[in-house]
CSV table of C-alpha atoms and ligand atoms in Angstrom, one decimal:
chain,number,residue,atom,x,y,z
A,748,MET,CA,-9.9,-12.7,22.4
A,749,ALA,CA,-9.3,-14.1,18.9
A,750,GLU,CA,-8.0,-17.7,18.8
A,751,PRO,CA,-4.6,-18.1,17.1
A,752,ARG,CA,-4.8,-19.9,13.8
A,753,PRO,CA,-3.1,-23.2,13.4
A,754,PHE,CA,0.5,-22.7,12.3
A,755,VAL,CA,1.1,-23.5,8.6
A,756,TRP,CA,4.4,-25.4,8.1
A,757,GLU,CA,3.9,-26.0,4.4
A,758,TYR,CA,2.5,-23.6,1.9
A,759,VAL,CA,-0.8,-24.9,0.8
A,760,PRO,CA,-2.3,-22.3,-1.5
A,761,GLN,CA,-5.8,-21.5,-0.4
A,762,PRO,CA,-8.4,-20.8,-3.1
A,763,ILE,CA,-9.7,-17.2,-2.9
A,764,PRO,CA,-13.3,-16.6,-3.9
A,765,ARG,CA,-13.1,-14.8,-7.2
A,766,GLU,CA,-15.1,-11.6,-7.4
A,767,ALA,CA,-16.0,-9.1,-10.1
A,768,PHE,CA,-17.5,-5.6,-10.2
A,769,ARG,CA,-20.4,-4.9,-12.5
A,770,VAL,CA,-20.6,-1.2,-13.2
A,771,THR,CA,-23.0,0.7,-15.4
A,772,GLY,CA,-21.5,4.0,-16.1
A,773,GLY,CA,-22.7,7.4,-17.1
A,774,THR,CA,-23.8,8.8,-13.7
A,775,ALA,CA,-22.0,11.9,-12.3
A,776,LEU,CA,-20.9,11.2,-8.8
A,777,HIS,CA,-22.1,13.6,-6.1
A,778,GLY,CA,-21.7,13.6,-2.3
A,779,THR,CA,-19.2,13.1,0.5
A,780,VAL,CA,-16.8,10.2,1.2
A,781,THR,CA,-14.9,9.7,4.4
A,782,VAL,CA,-11.4,8.6,3.7
A,783,ALA,CA,-10.2,5.4,5.5
A,784,GLY,CA,-6.9,4.9,7.3
A,785,ALA,CA,-3.9,4.4,5.1
A,786,LYS,CA,-3.1,0.8,4.1
A,787,ASN,CA,0.6,1.6,3.7
A,788,ALA,CA,0.8,3.0,7.2
A,789,ALA,CA,-1.4,0.4,9.0
A,790,LEU,CA,0.6,-2.6,7.7
A,791,LYS,CA,3.8,-1.1,9.1
A,792,LEU,CA,2.2,-0.1,12.4
A,793,LEU,CA,1.1,-3.7,12.9
A,794,ALA,CA,4.6,-4.9,12.2
A,795,ALA,CA,6.1,-2.2,14.6
A,796,ALA,CA,3.8,-3.4,17.4
A,797,VAL,CA,6.0,-6.6,17.7
A,798,LEU,CA,8.9,-4.4,18.9
A,799,THR,CA,7.3,-4.5,22.4
A,800,GLY,CA,5.7,-7.1,24.6
A,801,GLU,CA,3.2,-4.5,25.8
A,802,ARG,CA,-0.2,-4.0,24.2
A,803,CYS,CA,-0.5,-1.5,21.3
A,804,ARG,CA,-3.8,-0.2,20.2
A,805,LEU,CA,-4.3,1.1,16.6
A,806,THR,CA,-7.5,2.9,15.5
A,807,ASN,CA,-8.7,4.1,12.1
A,808,VAL,CA,-7.2,0.8,10.7
A,809,PRO,CA,-8.7,0.2,7.2
A,810,GLU,CA,-10.8,-3.0,7.0
A,811,ILE,CA,-9.0,-4.5,4.0
A,812,GLU,CA,-7.6,-7.9,3.0
A,813,ASP,CA,-4.0,-6.9,3.5
A,814,VAL,CA,-4.6,-5.9,7.1
A,815,ARG,CA,-6.4,-9.2,7.7
A,816,ALA,CA,-3.4,-11.1,6.1
A,817,MET,CA,-0.9,-9.2,8.3
A,818,SER,CA,-3.0,-9.9,11.4
A,819,ASP,CA,-3.2,-13.6,10.5
A,820,THR,CA,0.6,-13.7,9.9
A,821,LEU,CA,1.1,-12.2,13.4
A,822,ARG,CA,-1.3,-14.7,15.0
A,823,ASP,CA,0.5,-17.5,13.2
A,824,ILE,CA,3.7,-16.7,15.0
A,825,GLY,CA,2.0,-16.4,18.4
A,826,VAL,CA,1.2,-12.7,18.6
A,827,VAL,CA,-2.2,-11.9,20.1
A,828,VAL,CA,-4.1,-9.7,17.7
A,829,ASP,CA,-7.6,-8.6,18.9
A,830,HIS,CA,-10.1,-6.8,16.8
A,831,PRO,CA,-12.6,-5.5,19.4
A,832,GLN,CA,-14.5,-3.3,17.0
A,833,PRO,CA,-14.3,-2.3,13.4
A,834,ASN,CA,-11.1,-0.3,12.5
A,835,THR,CA,-9.5,-1.0,15.9
A,836,TYR,CA,-6.7,-3.6,16.4
A,837,GLU,CA,-5.0,-4.4,19.6
A,838,ILE,CA,-1.7,-6.2,19.4
A,839,SER,CA,0.2,-8.0,22.2
A,840,ALA,CA,3.5,-9.6,21.3
A,841,GLY,CA,4.5,-10.7,24.8
A,842,ASP,CA,5.0,-14.3,23.5
A,843,VAL,CA,6.2,-15.0,20.1
A,844,ASP,CA,6.3,-18.8,19.5
A,845,TRP,CA,7.8,-18.9,16.1
A,846,LEU,CA,10.4,-16.7,14.6
A,847,PHE,CA,9.4,-17.8,11.2
A,848,VAL,CA,7.4,-16.0,8.6
A,849,PRO,CA,6.2,-18.6,6.1
A,850,LEU,CA,5.7,-18.5,2.3
A,851,GLU,CA,2.0,-18.5,2.9
A,852,ALA,CA,2.3,-14.9,4.3
A,853,ALA,CA,4.7,-13.7,1.6
A,854,ALA,CA,2.5,-15.1,-1.2
A,855,LYS,CA,-0.4,-13.0,0.1
A,856,MET,CA,1.4,-9.9,0.7
A,857,ARG,CA,4.9,-8.3,0.1
A,858,SER,CA,4.5,-6.3,3.3
A,859,SER,CA,5.0,-9.6,5.3
A,860,PHE,CA,8.7,-8.7,4.8
A,861,MET,CA,8.2,-5.8,7.1
A,862,LEU,CA,8.5,-8.3,10.0
A,863,LEU,CA,12.2,-8.8,9.2
A,864,GLY,CA,13.4,-5.7,11.1
A,865,PRO,CA,11.3,-5.8,14.2
A,866,LEU,CA,11.6,-9.6,14.8
A,867,LEU,CA,15.3,-9.6,14.2
A,868,THR,CA,16.0,-6.6,16.4
A,869,ARG,CA,13.9,-7.8,19.3
A,870,PHE,CA,14.5,-11.5,19.3
A,871,GLY,CA,17.9,-11.7,17.6
A,872,GLU,CA,16.8,-14.1,14.8
A,873,VAL,CA,14.1,-14.8,12.2
A,874,ILE,CA,13.6,-17.0,9.2
A,875,ILE,CA,11.5,-15.1,6.7
A,876,SER,CA,10.2,-16.0,3.2
A,877,ASN,CA,11.4,-14.0,0.2
A,878,PRO,CA,8.3,-12.1,-1.1
A,879,CYS,CA,9.9,-11.5,-4.5
A,880,GLY,CA,7.8,-11.5,-7.6
A,881,ASP,CA,4.7,-9.4,-7.8
A,882,ARG,CA,2.3,-8.6,-10.5
A,883,ILE,CA,3.7,-5.2,-10.9
A,884,GLY,CA,7.2,-6.3,-11.8
A,885,ARG,CA,10.3,-7.7,-10.2
A,886,ARG,CA,10.3,-6.3,-6.7
A,887,PRO,CA,13.4,-7.4,-4.9
A,888,VAL,CA,14.2,-7.0,-1.2
A,889,ASP,CA,17.9,-6.7,-1.5
A,890,LEU,CA,17.9,-3.2,0.0
A,891,HIS,CA,16.1,-4.4,3.1
A,892,VAL,CA,18.6,-7.3,3.5
A,893,ASP,CA,21.6,-5.0,2.9
A,894,ALA,CA,20.3,-2.6,5.6
A,895,MET,CA,20.0,-5.4,8.1
A,896,ARG,CA,23.6,-6.4,7.3
A,897,ALA,CA,24.8,-2.8,7.7
A,898,LEU,CA,23.3,-3.0,11.2
A,899,GLY,CA,25.4,-6.1,12.0
A,900,ALA,CA,23.0,-8.9,11.0
A,901,ASP,CA,24.2,-12.2,9.6
A,902,ILE,CA,21.9,-13.2,6.8
A,903,THR,CA,22.0,-16.2,4.5
A,904,TYR,CA,19.5,-17.2,1.8
A,905,ARG,CA,18.4,-20.8,1.3
A,906,TYR,CA,15.5,-22.3,-0.6
A,907,GLY,CA,13.5,-19.1,-0.7
A,908,TYR,CA,14.0,-18.1,2.9
A,909,TYR,CA,16.3,-15.5,4.5
A,910,TYR,CA,17.9,-16.9,7.7
A,911,ALA,CA,18.7,-13.7,9.7
A,912,LYS,CA,20.6,-13.6,13.0
A,913,ALA,CA,21.8,-10.7,15.1
A,914,PRO,CA,24.7,-11.9,17.2
A,915,GLY,CA,24.2,-10.1,20.5
A,916,ARG,CA,22.2,-7.0,19.5
A,917,LEU,CA,22.0,-5.2,16.2
A,918,ARG,CA,24.4,-2.2,16.1
A,919,GLY,CA,23.6,1.3,15.1
A,920,ALA,CA,25.3,2.2,11.8
A,921,THR,CA,25.0,4.4,8.7
A,922,VAL,CA,22.5,2.8,6.3
A,923,THR,CA,23.0,4.2,2.8
A,924,PHE,CA,20.5,3.2,0.1
A,925,PRO,CA,21.4,3.4,-3.6
A,926,PHE,CA,17.9,4.9,-4.1
A,927,VAL,CA,14.8,5.6,-2.1
A,928,SER,CA,12.8,2.6,-0.9
A,929,VAL,CA,9.7,3.1,1.3
A,930,MET,CA,9.7,-0.3,3.0
A,931,GLY,CA,13.5,-0.5,3.0
A,932,THR,CA,13.6,2.8,5.0
A,933,GLU,CA,10.8,1.5,7.3
A,934,ASN,CA,12.5,-1.9,7.9
A,935,ALA,CA,15.8,-0.2,8.7
A,936,MET,CA,14.1,2.2,11.0
A,937,LEU,CA,12.2,-0.5,12.9
A,938,ALA,CA,15.4,-2.5,13.3
A,939,ALA,CA,17.4,0.5,14.5
A,940,THR,CA,14.9,1.3,17.3
A,941,LEU,CA,16.3,-1.5,19.5
A,942,ALA,CA,19.9,-1.6,18.1
A,943,ASP,CA,22.9,-0.6,20.2
A,944,GLY,CA,23.8,3.0,19.3
A,945,HIS,CA,23.0,5.6,16.7
A,946,THR,CA,21.7,4.9,13.1
A,947,VAL,CA,21.6,7.2,10.2
A,948,ILE,CA,19.3,6.3,7.2
A,949,HIS,CA,20.0,8.1,4.0
A,950,PRO,CA,18.3,8.6,1.5
A,951,ALA,CA,15.2,8.0,3.6
A,952,ALA,CA,11.7,7.8,2.1
A,953,GLN,CA,9.6,10.9,2.8
A,954,GLU,CA,6.2,9.4,2.3
A,955,PRO,CA,3.6,10.6,5.0
A,956,GLU,CA,3.1,6.9,6.0
A,957,VAL,CA,6.8,6.8,7.1
A,958,ASP,CA,6.3,9.8,9.3
A,959,ASP,CA,3.2,8.2,10.7
A,960,LEU,CA,5.3,5.2,11.7
A,961,ILE,CA,7.9,7.6,13.2
A,962,ASP,CA,5.2,9.1,15.4
A,963,PHE,CA,4.0,5.7,16.6
A,964,LEU,CA,7.6,4.6,17.3
A,965,ASN,CA,8.3,7.7,19.4
A,966,LYS,CA,5.0,7.1,21.3
A,967,MET,CA,6.5,3.6,22.0
A,968,GLY,CA,9.5,5.3,23.6
A,969,ALA,CA,11.8,5.1,20.6
A,970,ASP,CA,14.0,8.0,19.6
A,971,VAL,CA,13.5,8.5,15.8
A,972,GLN,CA,14.0,11.9,14.2
A,973,ARG,CA,13.8,13.1,10.6
A,974,THR,CA,16.8,15.4,10.8
A,975,SER,CA,16.5,16.5,7.1
A,976,PRO,CA,13.9,15.8,4.5
A,977,ASP,CA,15.7,12.6,3.3
A,978,THR,CA,17.6,11.6,6.5
A,979,ILE,CA,16.3,9.7,9.5
A,980,GLU,CA,18.3,9.2,12.6
A,981,VAL,CA,17.5,6.7,15.3
A,982,GLU,CA,19.1,6.4,18.8
A,983,GLY,CA,18.6,2.8,19.8
A,984,ARG,CA,16.8,1.9,23.0
A,985,LYS,CA,16.9,-1.2,25.2
A,986,ARG,CA,13.2,-1.7,25.1
A,987,LEU,CA,10.0,-0.1,23.9
A,988,ARG,CA,6.6,0.2,25.5
A,989,GLY,CA,3.0,-0.2,24.3
A,990,ALA,CA,1.2,2.8,22.7
A,991,ASP,CA,-2.0,3.9,21.1
A,992,HIS,CA,-2.1,5.4,17.6
A,993,ARG,CA,-4.6,6.6,15.0
A,994,VAL,CA,-3.6,5.7,11.5
A,995,VAL,CA,-3.1,8.6,9.1
A,996,PRO,CA,-5.7,9.0,6.3
A,997,ASP,CA,-5.1,7.1,3.0
A,998,ARG,CA,-3.9,9.6,0.4
A,999,ILE,CA,-4.2,7.0,-2.3
A,1000,GLU,CA,-7.8,6.3,-1.6
A,1001,ALA,CA,-8.5,10.0,-1.4
A,1002,GLY,CA,-6.8,10.5,-4.8
A,1003,THR,CA,-8.8,7.7,-6.3
A,1004,PHE,CA,-12.2,9.3,-5.3
A,1005,ALA,CA,-11.0,12.7,-6.3
A,1006,ILE,CA,-10.3,11.4,-9.8
A,1007,ALA,CA,-13.7,9.5,-9.8
A,1008,ALA,CA,-15.4,12.9,-9.4
A,1009,ALA,CA,-13.4,14.4,-12.2
A,1010,MET,CA,-14.0,11.3,-14.5
A,1011,THR,CA,-17.8,11.5,-14.1
A,1012,GLY,CA,-18.3,15.2,-14.2
A,1013,GLY,CA,-19.5,15.2,-10.6
A,1014,ARG,CA,-18.8,17.0,-7.3
A,1015,VAL,CA,-17.3,15.0,-4.4
A,1016,THR,CA,-16.0,16.2,-1.1
A,1017,LEU,CA,-13.5,13.9,0.7
A,1018,GLU,CA,-13.6,14.1,4.5
A,1019,SER,CA,-10.5,13.2,6.6
A,1020,ALA,CA,-8.4,13.9,3.5
A,1021,ARG,CA,-5.0,15.3,3.9
A,1022,CYS,CA,-4.6,17.8,1.1
A,1023,ASP,CA,-1.1,18.5,2.2
A,1024,HIS,CA,-0.2,14.8,1.4
A,1025,LEU,CA,-1.7,15.2,-2.1
A,1026,ASP,CA,0.2,18.2,-3.4
A,1027,ALA,CA,1.6,16.4,-6.5
A,1028,LEU,CA,-1.8,15.1,-7.5
A,1029,VAL,CA,-3.5,18.5,-6.8
A,1030,GLN,CA,-0.9,20.1,-9.1
A,1031,VAL,CA,-1.6,17.6,-11.9
A,1032,LEU,CA,-5.3,18.1,-11.6
A,1033,GLY,CA,-4.9,21.9,-11.6
A,1034,SER,CA,-2.7,21.8,-14.7
A,1035,MET,CA,-5.5,19.8,-16.4
A,1036,GLY,CA,-8.1,22.4,-15.4
A,1037,VAL,CA,-9.9,20.2,-12.8
A,1038,VAL,CA,-11.3,22.4,-10.1
A,1039,VAL,CA,-10.0,21.3,-6.7
A,1040,ASP,CA,-10.7,23.0,-3.4
A,1041,CYS,CA,-8.4,22.1,-0.4
A,1042,GLY,CA,-9.8,22.6,3.1
A,1043,ARG,CA,-8.2,21.8,6.4
A,1044,ASP,CA,-9.2,18.1,6.4
A,1045,THR,CA,-11.2,18.1,3.3
A,1046,LEU,CA,-10.7,18.1,-0.4
A,1047,THR,CA,-13.5,18.9,-3.0
A,1048,VAL,CA,-13.4,18.2,-6.7
A,1049,ASP,CA,-16.0,20.0,-8.7
A,1050,ALA,CA,-16.2,18.8,-12.3
A,1051,THR,CA,-19.7,20.2,-13.0
A,1052,GLU,CA,-18.5,23.3,-15.0
A,1053,VAL,CA,-15.3,22.0,-16.6
A,1054,GLY,CA,-15.7,18.3,-17.0
A,1055,PRO,CA,-14.6,15.2,-18.8
A,1056,GLY,CA,-13.6,15.8,-22.4
A,1057,GLN,CA,-12.7,19.4,-21.6
A,1058,TYR,CA,-9.5,18.8,-19.5
A,1059,ARG,CA,-6.1,19.9,-20.8
A,1060,PRO,CA,-3.6,17.2,-21.6
A,1061,THR,CA,-0.5,16.9,-19.5
A,1062,ALA,CA,2.7,15.0,-18.9
A,1063,ILE,CA,3.0,13.0,-15.7
A,1064,GLU,CA,5.9,11.3,-14.1
A,1065,THR,CA,5.9,9.2,-11.0
A,1066,ALA,CA,8.5,9.8,-8.3
A,1067,PRO,CA,9.1,9.1,-4.6
A,1068,TYR,CA,7.2,11.5,-2.3
A,1069,PRO,CA,6.8,14.4,-2.6
A,1070,GLY,CA,6.5,13.5,-6.3
A,1071,LEU,CA,3.5,12.0,-7.9
A,1072,ALA,CA,2.8,8.6,-6.2
A,1073,THR,CA,3.2,5.5,-8.4
A,1074,ASP,CA,0.0,4.2,-6.7
A,1075,LEU,CA,-1.8,7.2,-8.2
A,1076,GLN,CA,-0.5,6.7,-11.7
A,1077,PRO,CA,-3.2,4.3,-12.8
A,1078,PRO,CA,-6.2,6.5,-11.7
A,1079,THR,CA,-4.5,9.6,-13.1
A,1080,SER,CA,-3.8,7.8,-16.4
A,1081,VAL,CA,-7.5,6.9,-16.7
A,1082,LEU,CA,-8.3,10.6,-16.3
A,1083,LEU,CA,-5.9,11.5,-19.1
A,1084,THR,CA,-8.4,9.7,-21.5
A,1085,GLN,CA,-10.7,12.7,-20.8
A,1086,ALA,CA,-8.2,15.4,-21.7
A,1087,SER,CA,-8.4,17.0,-25.1
A,1088,GLY,CA,-5.1,16.2,-26.8
A,1089,ARG,CA,-2.0,14.0,-26.2
A,1090,SER,CA,-0.8,13.3,-22.7
A,1091,THR,CA,2.3,11.3,-21.7
A,1092,ILE,CA,3.0,9.1,-18.7
A,1093,HIS,CA,6.4,8.1,-17.4
A,1094,GLU,CA,6.2,5.4,-14.7
A,1095,ALA,CA,9.6,5.8,-13.2
A,1096,ILE,CA,9.3,3.6,-10.1
A,1097,PHE,CA,8.1,0.1,-11.2
A,1098,GLU,CA,8.4,-2.0,-14.3
A,1099,ASP,CA,5.2,-3.4,-15.7
A,1100,ARG,CA,2.9,-0.9,-14.0
A,1101,LEU,CA,1.5,0.1,-17.3
A,1102,GLU,CA,0.4,-3.3,-18.5
A,1103,TRP,CA,-3.1,-2.9,-17.2
A,1104,MET,CA,-3.7,-0.3,-19.8
A,1105,ILE,CA,-4.2,-3.0,-22.4
A,1106,GLU,CA,-7.5,-3.6,-20.5
A,1107,LEU,CA,-8.3,0.1,-20.6
A,1108,ARG,CA,-7.9,0.0,-24.3
A,1109,LYS,CA,-10.8,-2.5,-24.4
A,1110,MET,CA,-13.0,0.3,-23.2
A,1111,GLY,CA,-11.9,2.4,-26.2
A,1112,ALA,CA,-9.0,4.3,-24.7
A,1113,ALA,CA,-6.4,5.4,-27.3
A,1114,ILE,CA,-3.1,4.4,-25.6
A,1115,GLU,CA,0.3,3.6,-27.0
A,1116,LEU,CA,2.9,1.8,-24.9
A,1117,PRO,CA,6.3,2.4,-26.5
A,1118,ASP,CA,8.1,0.6,-23.6
A,1119,ALA,CA,7.6,-0.7,-20.1
A,1120,HIS,CA,7.9,2.7,-18.5
A,1121,HIS,CA,6.1,5.0,-20.9
A,1122,ALA,CA,2.6,5.5,-22.3
A,1123,ILE,CA,1.0,8.0,-24.6
A,1124,VAL,CA,-2.7,8.7,-24.2
A,1125,ASP,CA,-4.8,10.5,-26.9
A,1126,GLY,CA,-8.0,12.1,-25.8
A,1127,PRO,CA,-10.7,12.8,-25.3
A,1128,THR,CA,-12.3,9.3,-25.6
A,1129,SER,CA,-15.9,8.3,-25.0
A,1130,LEU,CA,-15.2,5.2,-23.1
A,1131,ALA,CA,-17.6,2.2,-23.6
A,1132,GLY,CA,-18.4,-0.6,-21.2
A,1133,ALA,CA,-16.3,-3.8,-21.6
A,1134,ASP,CA,-15.3,-7.0,-19.9
A,1135,VAL,CA,-11.9,-6.4,-18.4
A,1136,GLU,CA,-9.6,-8.4,-16.1
A,1137,ILE,CA,-7.4,-6.9,-13.4
A,1138,SER,CA,-4.4,-8.4,-11.6
A,1139,ASP,CA,-3.5,-5.7,-9.1
A,1140,LEU,CA,-5.2,-3.5,-6.7
A,1141,ARG,CA,-4.5,0.0,-8.1
A,1142,ALA,CA,-5.2,-1.0,-11.7
A,1143,GLY,CA,-8.5,-2.6,-10.4
A,1144,ALA,CA,-9.7,0.6,-8.8
A,1145,SER,CA,-8.7,2.6,-11.9
A,1146,LEU,CA,-10.7,0.3,-14.2
A,1147,ILE,CA,-13.7,0.9,-11.9
A,1148,LEU,CA,-13.2,4.7,-12.5
A,1149,ALA,CA,-13.1,4.1,-16.3
A,1150,ALA,CA,-16.3,2.0,-16.1
A,1151,LEU,CA,-18.1,4.7,-14.0
A,1152,ALA,CA,-17.5,7.1,-16.8
A,1153,ALA,CA,-18.2,4.7,-19.7
A,1154,SER,CA,-21.4,4.2,-21.5
A,1155,GLY,CA,-23.0,0.9,-20.9
A,1156,THR,CA,-22.1,-1.9,-18.5
A,1157,SER,CA,-18.6,-3.2,-17.7
A,1158,THR,CA,-17.6,-6.3,-15.8
A,1159,ILE,CA,-14.3,-6.0,-14.0
A,1160,HIS,CA,-13.0,-9.5,-13.3
A,1161,GLY,CA,-10.5,-10.1,-10.6
A,1162,GLY,CA,-12.3,-7.5,-8.4
A,1163,HIS,CA,-11.1,-9.3,-5.2
A,1164,HIS,CA,-7.7,-7.7,-5.7
A,1165,VAL,CA,-9.3,-4.3,-5.0
A,1166,ARG,CA,-10.3,-5.6,-1.5
A,1167,ARG,CA,-6.6,-5.8,-0.6
A,1168,GLY,CA,-6.4,-2.1,-0.3
A,1169,TYR,CA,-9.8,-0.3,-0.5
A,1170,GLU,CA,-12.3,-0.5,2.4
A,1171,ASN,CA,-15.9,-0.9,1.1
A,1172,ILE,CA,-15.1,0.6,-2.2
A,1173,GLU,CA,-18.5,-0.3,-3.8
A,1174,ALA,CA,-20.5,1.0,-0.8
A,1175,LYS,CA,-18.6,4.3,-1.0
A,1176,PHE,CA,-19.3,4.6,-4.8
A,1177,LEU,CA,-23.0,3.6,-4.2
A,1178,ASP,CA,-23.3,6.4,-1.7
A,1179,LEU,CA,-22.1,8.8,-4.4
A,1180,GLY,CA,-24.8,7.6,-6.8
A,1181,ALA,CA,-22.8,5.1,-8.8
A,1182,ASN,CA,-24.4,2.0,-10.3
A,1183,ILE,CA,-22.0,-0.7,-9.1
A,1184,GLU,CA,-22.3,-4.2,-7.7
A,1185,ARG,CA,-19.9,-6.8,-6.5
A,1186,VAL,CA,-20.6,-10.2,-7.9
A,1187,GLN,CA,-19.2,-13.6,-7.0
A,1188,GLU,CA,-17.7,-15.5,-9.9
A,1189,GLU,CA,-18.3,-19.2,-10.3
A,1190,ASP,CA,-14.7,-20.3,-10.4
A,1191,SER,CA,-12.0,-19.4,-7.8
A,1192,VAL,CA,-8.4,-18.6,-8.0
A,1193,THR,CA,-5.4,-19.8,-6.1
A,1194,PRO,CA,-2.7,-17.2,-5.1
A,1195,PRO,CA,0.7,-17.7,-6.7
B,2334,UD1,C1,5.7,0.9,-1.2
B,2334,UD1,C2,4.2,0.8,-1.2
B,2334,UD1,C3,3.7,0.7,-2.6
B,2334,UD1,C4,4.2,1.9,-3.4
B,2334,UD1,C5,5.8,1.9,-3.3
B,2334,UD1,C6,6.4,3.1,-4.0
B,2334,UD1,C7,3.7,-0.3,0.9
B,2334,UD1,C8,3.1,-1.5,1.5
B,2334,UD1,N1,3.8,-0.4,-0.4
B,2334,UD1,O1,6.2,-0.3,-1.7
B,2334,UD1,O2,2.3,0.8,-2.5
B,2334,UD1,O3,3.8,1.7,-4.7
B,2334,UD1,O4,6.2,2.0,-1.9
B,2334,UD1,O5,5.8,4.3,-3.5
B,2334,UD1,O6,4.1,0.6,1.5
B,2334,UD1,N2,13.6,-1.9,-4.8
B,2334,UD1,C9,14.7,-2.7,-5.0
B,2334,UD1,N3,15.2,-3.4,-3.9
B,2334,UD1,C10,14.6,-3.4,-2.7
B,2334,UD1,C11,13.4,-2.6,-2.5
B,2334,UD1,C12,12.9,-1.9,-3.6
B,2334,UD1,O7,15.3,-2.7,-6.1
B,2334,UD1,O8,15.0,-4.1,-1.8
B,2334,UD1,C13,13.0,-1.1,-5.9
B,2334,UD1,C14,11.6,-1.5,-6.3
B,2334,UD1,O9,11.6,-2.5,-7.2
B,2334,UD1,C15,11.2,-0.2,-6.9
B,2334,UD1,C16,11.9,0.9,-6.1
B,2334,UD1,O10,12.9,0.2,-5.4
B,2334,UD1,O11,11.6,0.0,-8.2
B,2334,UD1,C17,11.0,1.6,-5.0
B,2334,UD1,O12,10.3,0.6,-4.3
B,2334,UD1,P1,9.9,0.7,-2.8
B,2334,UD1,O13,9.8,2.2,-2.4
B,2334,UD1,O14,10.8,-0.1,-2.0
B,2334,UD1,O15,8.4,0.1,-2.8
B,2334,UD1,P2,7.8,-0.7,-1.6
B,2334,UD1,O16,8.3,-0.1,-0.3
B,2334,UD1,O17,7.9,-2.1,-1.8
């Protein structure tokens, strides 16, 4: 059994070893990749496991930094999190010593806020750090807080912390969001599972990871139903039990590798890929002329006949699921540099999710950024290796894709951000024939 880590009262930023990826491009990727479990499901499943004192067992959990950070956060508050073998986590939240989620957790990961709903509904109170502020724009949590208030919670905000109390039990209610929020939906849903009465959440996020969480909750004895595509209804229960669950495959990782094949003119088959979760991306690839073959649990991209430089330009716009995922916007944008003509990008979900393109320009991409939500890409471009810096995980993976297609060698500084969400990314690329290595940088960074 893993020893709980000492509790951190004060936030002392820990230096993170700084890494870079060194990539020599120009090799077409060929082979098969097995897609890992979804980060955006695993983190919420770990949070959901604190809804019961019984043991929960999660398999196909990706071995990534964010999962480690969530596990450490759970251990800090007294939850036993075992990791008996790779990709398997066992969580027992029989005793929770501290109903306090510190700034240390929030600084590492916005998803630490996913502990608000489950801790509040099970224990009746929690003090939780505000995770606001992220490298991809202002990312408030007002919708989460309003949802808890709708369920009867009393929440005050002081010195960067939310002090949340649920006098008696939370009460079932109608939770109406002004627009769709993935984690807002999930937090409301987790809170409602142990509330007194019936909850309706609308509009509810439709991401496959939300449905994976619903499956797990129902295995735990909850009563959660998606009664229409954008409505989730929950009948509160007095208690939940332990359950086993296998994490759904990561559609963002699958999409990233699919685009890597298209970028390099290779042929890659993704195993454990849910094509049905990738409809919007498959449509974009199809409109560009990229050959995609969807199987039952596989997806193959074959760019050996029609390849980089020959794709058709297109207009993409991100949207909540089933639209094109904002997390797939950066890799798709990289691919647009290989289309012959002018493409446009509308990033509709987040502010500042296009800033990384300034780095892509250093590799020769012809990109205009008229405002924070729009970009124009003129192609095709022969990308050339460069020294680039990344500050978020999806941008990081995307610059690796650009480097794989570029002539010469690129160094992608800030590569440790990629570890937050991609399991063994360089090993997977090496297996496909890429020339990539992870290197330690001399200096180190401290998280914000
Ligand atoms: C989740 C995903 C993230 C993905 C995003 C959108 C996880 C761990 N992360 O993030 O990878 O990019 O969905 O698909 O699952 N907003 C508010 N107030 C709130 C909450 C959100 O204004 O309280 C805004 C956000 O700033 C954004 C929009 O709502 O503009 C949608 O964000 P949301 O769906 O909540 O994203 P996350 O759940 O944080």
